[in-house]
């Protein structure tokens, strides 16, 4: 497969493209909003001690508020999605938000938001965006990003691959994606390349949620779901044997926590995150959701992408 590349001159809303997608929200999980535990595996926030050195780096207004306002697009299981009550955000990014806030002596206030509204809202509506944002040069032009996880893109197909999807040549296939994701952009670019080579275009079907995208793969309307690797794998695990992964993950890249450029909050969150990496908390959170293989060990700010 041709290595996808983002177009450099993206519009402002394109800065909010994500590499993460999901497929199924049919997750049996329970979360008591008043409890201090993860819905998945009893992750205990009470065990997290305040990182005094990191907390000392916080801006005064956030210290005064006592709250870390986090914007999150909650349709990306297992990273961030809604529990069975349709209201409570759960997932590894939710657990991480709570852990970072606890490490800084704050409480996390997670708000569900349209994905492409999060970055424009940083510094006003949200203090941070923790929603599986892939670190890209375009985003680094407008925000700071602190890496914590790495993921690639994967294809999920009906079990048995009845459409005969070949990851080396997707020309002429129908691919389901979520609107606003890097995969949507890349699928469009790959389709254009197919046409330029004289082959059939890729039909790209975009959906508001990846649950809808996956449903249409199961139902046969699309040949494959193109999604972030951890959530594509999670979608397969939740699909009752109706989906399987095909080929290897493509173009692994780091994901990062979004904060305002040059802010003291960037430095404080990076310090808190590094502490959670060093003491094993990050890996424990990711392990609860089956994604520990993506854990990074250095909370680097604005890494070269």
Short mmCIF file of C-alpha atoms in Angstrom, two decimals:
data_model
loop_
_atom_site.label_atom_id
_atom_site.label_comp_id
_atom_site.label_asym_id
_atom_site.label_seq_id
_atom_site.Cartn_x
_atom_site.Cartn_y
_atom_site.Cartn_z
CA UNK A 1 0.00 0.00 0.00
CA UNK A 2 1.17 3.51 -0.75
CA UNK A 3 2.22 5.21 2.45
CA UNK A 4 -0.47 7.80 3.22
CA UNK A 5 0.63 11.38 3.70
CA UNK A 6 -1.34 14.34 4.99
CA UNK A 7 -1.73 17.35 2.77
CA UNK A 8 0.36 20.17 4.24
CA UNK A 9 -2.08 22.98 3.65
CA UNK A 10 -4.92 21.74 5.82
CA UNK A 11 -7.69 24.03 6.99
CA UNK A 12 -8.08 24.78 10.69
CA UNK A 13 -10.63 22.05 11.23
CA UNK A 14 -8.26 19.54 9.71
CA UNK A 15 -5.88 20.10 12.61
CA UNK A 16 -8.39 18.03 14.54
CA UNK A 17 -8.03 14.92 12.41
CA UNK A 18 -7.45 11.84 14.52
CA UNK A 19 -5.67 8.61 13.79
CA UNK A 20 -8.04 6.88 16.12
CA UNK A 21 -11.30 5.31 15.15
CA UNK A 22 -13.57 2.78 16.76
CA UNK A 23 -16.06 0.30 15.58
CA UNK A 24 -18.32 -1.01 18.28
CA UNK A 25 -19.78 0.62 21.33
CA UNK A 26 -21.45 -2.67 22.29
CA UNK A 27 -19.24 -2.96 25.32
CA UNK A 28 -20.32 -4.61 28.52
CA UNK A 29 -18.87 -2.22 31.04
CA UNK A 30 -20.14 -0.61 34.16
CA UNK A 31 -18.98 2.65 35.65
CA UNK A 32 -20.25 4.24 38.80
CA UNK A 33 -19.70 7.99 38.28
CA UNK A 34 -19.15 8.39 42.01
CA UNK A 35 -16.51 5.68 42.21
CA UNK A 36 -12.76 6.17 41.88
CA UNK A 37 -12.20 3.05 39.79
CA UNK A 38 -11.87 2.28 36.11
CA UNK A 39 -14.86 0.59 34.52
CA UNK A 40 -12.57 -2.05 33.10
CA UNK A 41 -10.32 -3.32 35.81
CA UNK A 42 -10.70 -1.46 39.06
CA UNK A 43 -8.00 1.13 38.47
CA UNK A 44 -7.84 2.96 41.78
CA UNK A 45 -7.30 6.71 41.57
CA UNK A 46 -6.90 6.81 45.34
CA UNK A 47 -3.54 5.10 44.87
CA UNK A 48 -2.18 8.07 42.94
CA UNK A 49 -0.22 10.52 45.04
CA UNK A 50 0.10 14.17 44.12
CA UNK A 51 3.29 14.83 42.17
CA UNK A 52 4.30 17.98 44.02
CA UNK A 53 6.98 18.97 41.52
CA UNK A 54 4.55 18.71 38.63
CA UNK A 55 1.74 20.44 40.52
CA UNK A 56 4.05 23.37 41.29
CA UNK A 57 4.27 24.04 37.54
CA UNK A 58 0.53 24.59 37.11
CA UNK A 59 -0.83 28.00 36.08
CA UNK A 60 -2.40 29.88 38.97
CA UNK A 61 -5.88 29.96 37.42
CA UNK A 62 -6.03 26.18 37.15
CA UNK A 63 -4.76 25.75 40.69
CA UNK A 64 -7.49 28.11 41.85
CA UNK A 65 -10.21 26.25 39.93
CA UNK A 66 -9.04 22.84 41.11
CA UNK A 67 -10.25 21.38 37.81
CA UNK A 68 -8.62 20.12 34.62
CA UNK A 69 -11.14 20.61 31.80
CA UNK A 70 -10.65 17.90 29.19
CA UNK A 71 -12.28 17.83 25.76
CA UNK A 72 -12.91 14.36 24.38
CA UNK A 73 -14.84 12.84 21.46
CA UNK A 74 -16.46 9.87 23.17
CA UNK A 75 -17.09 7.41 20.35
CA UNK A 76 -13.63 5.77 20.15
CA UNK A 77 -13.66 2.53 22.14
CA UNK A 78 -11.51 1.54 23.92
CA UNK A 79 -9.85 4.95 24.14
CA UNK A 80 -12.91 7.03 24.94
CA UNK A 81 -16.57 6.10 24.70
CA UNK A 82 -19.78 6.18 26.70
CA UNK A 83 -20.79 3.54 29.19
CA UNK A 84 -24.09 1.67 28.95
CA UNK A 85 -25.88 4.60 30.57
CA UNK A 86 -25.10 6.70 27.49
CA UNK A 87 -23.64 9.46 29.64
CA UNK A 88 -20.57 8.32 31.55
CA UNK A 89 -17.27 8.56 29.60
CA UNK A 90 -15.04 5.49 30.00
CA UNK A 91 -11.90 4.20 28.30
CA UNK A 92 -8.16 4.46 28.70
CA UNK A 93 -8.03 8.16 27.80
CA UNK A 94 -10.67 8.82 30.47
CA UNK A 95 -8.65 6.89 33.04
CA UNK A 96 -5.50 8.73 31.96
CA UNK A 97 -7.25 12.12 32.25
CA UNK A 98 -8.32 11.25 35.78
CA UNK A 99 -4.85 9.99 36.68
CA UNK A 100 -3.10 13.10 35.37
CA UNK A 101 -5.54 15.34 37.20
CA UNK A 102 -5.07 13.38 40.45
CA UNK A 103 -1.30 13.57 40.04
CA UNK A 104 -1.62 17.36 39.77
CA UNK A 105 -3.96 17.64 42.76
CA UNK A 106 -6.92 18.41 40.49
CA UNK A 107 -10.17 16.79 39.43
CA UNK A 108 -10.72 15.98 35.77
CA UNK A 109 -13.84 17.38 34.15
CA UNK A 110 -14.29 15.36 30.97
CA UNK A 111 -16.65 16.87 28.40
CA UNK A 112 -17.91 15.12 25.29
CA UNK A 113 -17.22 17.26 22.24
CA UNK A 114 -17.23 17.07 18.47
CA UNK A 115 -13.71 16.03 17.56
CA UNK A 116 -13.01 18.94 15.23
CA UNK A 117 -14.10 21.41 17.93
CA UNK A 118 -11.57 20.35 20.56
CA UNK A 119 -8.38 21.97 19.28
CA UNK A 120 -10.11 25.30 18.50
CA UNK A 121 -11.47 25.21 22.07
CA UNK A 122 -8.10 24.70 23.77
CA UNK A 123 -7.29 27.54 26.16
CA UNK A 124 -10.89 28.74 26.30
CA UNK A 125 -13.40 25.92 26.67
CA UNK A 126 -10.87 23.17 27.42
CA UNK A 127 -7.55 23.10 29.24
CA UNK A 128 -6.50 19.94 27.43
CA UNK A 129 -7.60 17.63 24.65
CA UNK A 130 -7.08 13.96 25.43
CA UNK A 131 -8.78 12.13 22.60
CA UNK A 132 -6.29 9.98 20.67
CA UNK A 133 -4.83 12.89 18.71
CA UNK A 134 -2.07 11.81 16.36
CA UNK A 135 0.88 14.19 16.53
CA UNK A 136 1.26 15.88 13.14
CA UNK A 137 3.22 18.91 11.91
CA UNK A 138 -0.06 20.66 11.10
CA UNK A 139 -1.32 20.35 14.65
CA UNK A 140 2.02 21.43 16.12
CA UNK A 141 1.61 24.71 14.27
CA UNK A 142 -1.29 25.63 16.56
CA UNK A 143 -0.97 23.60 19.81
CA UNK A 144 1.50 21.78 22.03
CA UNK A 145 1.29 17.98 22.09
CA UNK A 146 2.80 15.66 24.71
CA UNK A 147 3.23 12.07 23.54
CA UNK A 148 1.98 9.08 25.55
CA UNK A 149 0.87 6.38 23.12
CA UNK A 150 1.67 5.04 19.68
CA UNK A 151 -0.75 3.55 17.17
CA UNK A 152 -1.05 2.81 13.50
CA UNK A 153 -3.95 2.19 11.15
CA UNK A 154 -5.58 -1.18 10.54
CA UNK A 155 -8.22 -2.71 8.30
CA UNK A 156 -11.03 -4.83 9.71
CA UNK A 157 -13.15 -6.95 7.38
CA UNK A 158 -15.97 -9.46 7.63
CA UNK A 159 -14.68 -12.73 9.02
CA UNK A 160 -13.25 -14.80 6.21
CA UNK A 161 -12.53 -11.66 4.17
CA UNK A 162 -15.27 -12.39 1.60
CA UNK A 163 -14.39 -9.24 -0.37
CA UNK A 164 -10.80 -10.48 -0.75
CA UNK A 165 -9.28 -7.30 0.67
CA UNK A 166 -5.58 -7.02 -0.15
CA UNK A 167 -3.88 -4.34 1.91
CA UNK A 168 -1.31 -3.90 -0.87
CA UNK A 169 -4.01 -2.79 -3.31
CA UNK A 170 -7.27 -1.24 -2.14
CA UNK A 171 -8.26 0.20 -5.52
CA UNK A 172 -11.87 -0.56 -6.38
CA UNK A 173 -12.88 -1.39 -2.82
CA UNK A 174 -15.38 0.30 -0.51
CA UNK A 175 -13.86 1.54 2.74
CA UNK A 176 -15.80 2.74 5.81
CA UNK A 177 -14.24 5.47 7.96
CA UNK A 178 -15.31 7.98 10.57
CA UNK A 179 -15.71 11.57 9.48
CA UNK A 180 -12.83 13.80 10.57
CA UNK A 181 -10.21 11.10 10.98
CA UNK A 182 -6.78 10.75 9.43
CA UNK A 183 -8.03 7.52 7.89
CA UNK A 184 -10.71 9.46 6.01
CA UNK A 185 -8.07 11.80 4.62
CA UNK A 186 -5.69 8.96 3.77
CA UNK A 187 -8.40 6.88 2.09
CA UNK A 188 -9.22 9.85 -0.11
CA UNK A 189 -5.57 10.28 -1.04
CA UNK A 190 -5.19 6.58 -1.81
CA UNK A 191 -8.29 6.74 -4.00
CA UNK A 192 -6.84 9.65 -5.94
CA UNK A 193 -3.64 7.67 -6.43
CA UNK A 194 -5.63 4.71 -7.76
CA UNK A 195 -7.31 6.93 -10.34
CA UNK A 196 -4.01 8.55 -11.28
CA UNK A 197 -2.65 5.05 -11.99
CA UNK A 198 -5.65 4.22 -14.17
CA UNK A 199 -7.28 1.93 -11.59
CA UNK A 200 -10.74 2.10 -10.04
CA UNK A 201 -11.20 4.62 -7.27
CA UNK A 202 -11.79 3.63 -3.65
CA UNK A 203 -15.33 4.38 -2.57
CA UNK A 204 -14.96 6.07 0.82
CA UNK A 205 -18.04 5.89 3.05
CA UNK A 206 -17.84 8.38 5.93
CA UNK A 207 -19.93 8.02 9.06
CA UNK A 208 -20.49 10.21 12.10
CA UNK A 209 -19.37 7.38 14.38
CA UNK A 210 -17.18 4.38 13.89
CA UNK A 211 -19.89 2.24 15.41
CA UNK A 212 -21.89 3.07 12.29
CA UNK A 213 -18.86 2.43 10.07
CA UNK A 214 -18.29 -1.01 11.57
CA UNK A 215 -21.97 -1.88 11.40
CA UNK A 216 -21.90 -1.25 7.67
CA UNK A 217 -18.89 -3.54 7.25
CA UNK A 218 -20.69 -6.30 9.15
CA UNK A 219 -23.77 -5.68 7.00
CA UNK A 220 -21.79 -5.81 3.76
CA UNK A 221 -22.27 -2.23 2.61
CA UNK A 222 -18.53 -1.61 2.97
CA UNK A 223 -15.68 -4.04 2.35
CA UNK A 224 -13.49 -2.87 5.24
CA UNK A 225 -13.26 -0.55 8.21
CA UNK A 226 -10.15 1.65 8.14
CA UNK A 227 -9.32 2.61 11.71
CA UNK A 228 -6.69 3.18 14.34
CA UNK A 229 -5.00 -0.13 15.22
CA UNK A 230 -5.93 -0.46 18.92
CA UNK A 231 -9.55 0.46 18.41
CA UNK A 232 -9.85 -1.65 15.27
CA UNK A 233 -8.59 -4.59 17.29
CA UNK A 234 -10.99 -3.77 20.10
CA UNK A 235 -13.84 -3.53 17.59
CA UNK A 236 -13.01 -7.00 16.32
CA UNK A 237 -13.04 -8.34 19.87
CA UNK A 238 -16.51 -6.85 20.43
CA UNK A 239 -18.05 -7.95 17.12
CA UNK A 240 -19.01 -11.46 18.14
CA UNK A 241 -16.82 -13.15 15.56
CA UNK A 242 -18.20 -11.11 12.66
CA UNK A 243 -15.03 -9.07 12.02
CA UNK A 244 -11.33 -9.84 11.75
CA UNK A 245 -8.19 -7.83 11.13
CA UNK A 246 -6.42 -8.18 7.80
CA UNK A 247 -2.76 -7.35 7.19
CA UNK A 248 -0.39 -5.55 9.55
CA UNK A 249 -0.84 -2.16 11.20
CA UNK A 250 0.33 0.69 8.99
CA UNK A 251 2.22 3.90 9.69
CA UNK A 252 2.53 3.75 13.48
CA UNK A 253 2.77 7.24 14.96
CA UNK A 254 2.65 8.81 18.43
CA UNK A 255 -0.48 10.30 19.90
CA UNK A 256 -0.41 13.25 22.24
CA UNK A 257 -2.20 15.33 24.84
CA UNK A 258 -3.15 18.71 23.40
CA UNK A 259 -2.55 21.94 25.33
CA UNK A 260 -2.09 25.61 24.44
CA UNK A 261 1.21 26.47 22.80
CA UNK A 262 3.93 27.54 25.19
CA UNK A 263 1.71 27.19 28.25
CA UNK A 264 2.79 26.32 31.77
CA UNK A 265 0.09 23.66 31.66
CA UNK A 266 1.99 21.83 28.92
CA UNK A 267 5.03 21.60 31.19
CA UNK A 268 2.97 20.52 34.21
CA UNK A 269 1.10 17.81 32.31
CA UNK A 270 4.33 16.51 30.76
CA UNK A 271 5.89 16.25 34.22
CA UNK A 272 2.82 14.51 35.66
CA UNK A 273 2.62 12.15 32.69
CA UNK A 274 6.30 11.25 32.98
CA UNK A 275 5.70 10.33 36.60
CA UNK A 276 2.82 8.07 35.59
CA UNK A 277 5.05 6.44 32.99
CA UNK A 278 7.91 5.93 35.45
CA UNK A 279 5.80 4.32 38.17
CA UNK A 280 3.93 2.03 35.78
CA UNK A 281 0.53 3.71 36.10
CA UNK A 282 0.20 4.48 32.38
CA UNK A 283 0.95 0.89 31.42
CA UNK A 284 -1.50 -0.35 34.08
CA UNK A 285 -4.24 1.88 32.66
CA UNK A 286 -3.59 0.72 29.11
CA UNK A 287 -3.40 -2.92 30.19
CA UNK A 288 -6.90 -2.63 31.65
CA UNK A 289 -8.11 -1.96 28.10
CA UNK A 290 -5.81 -4.42 26.33
CA UNK A 291 -3.64 -1.72 24.73
CA UNK A 292 -0.45 -1.72 26.82
CA UNK A 293 1.67 -2.46 23.76
CA UNK A 294 1.17 1.15 22.68
CA UNK A 295 2.60 2.70 25.85
CA UNK A 296 5.46 5.16 25.44
CA UNK A 297 8.10 5.74 28.10
CA UNK A 298 9.02 9.39 27.53
CA UNK A 299 6.50 12.24 27.80
CA UNK A 300 8.20 14.26 25.10
CA UNK A 301 6.60 17.58 24.18
CA UNK A 302 6.21 18.32 20.47
CA UNK A 303 8.29 15.40 19.17
CA UNK A 304 9.30 15.47 15.54
CA UNK A 305 6.64 13.63 13.57
#
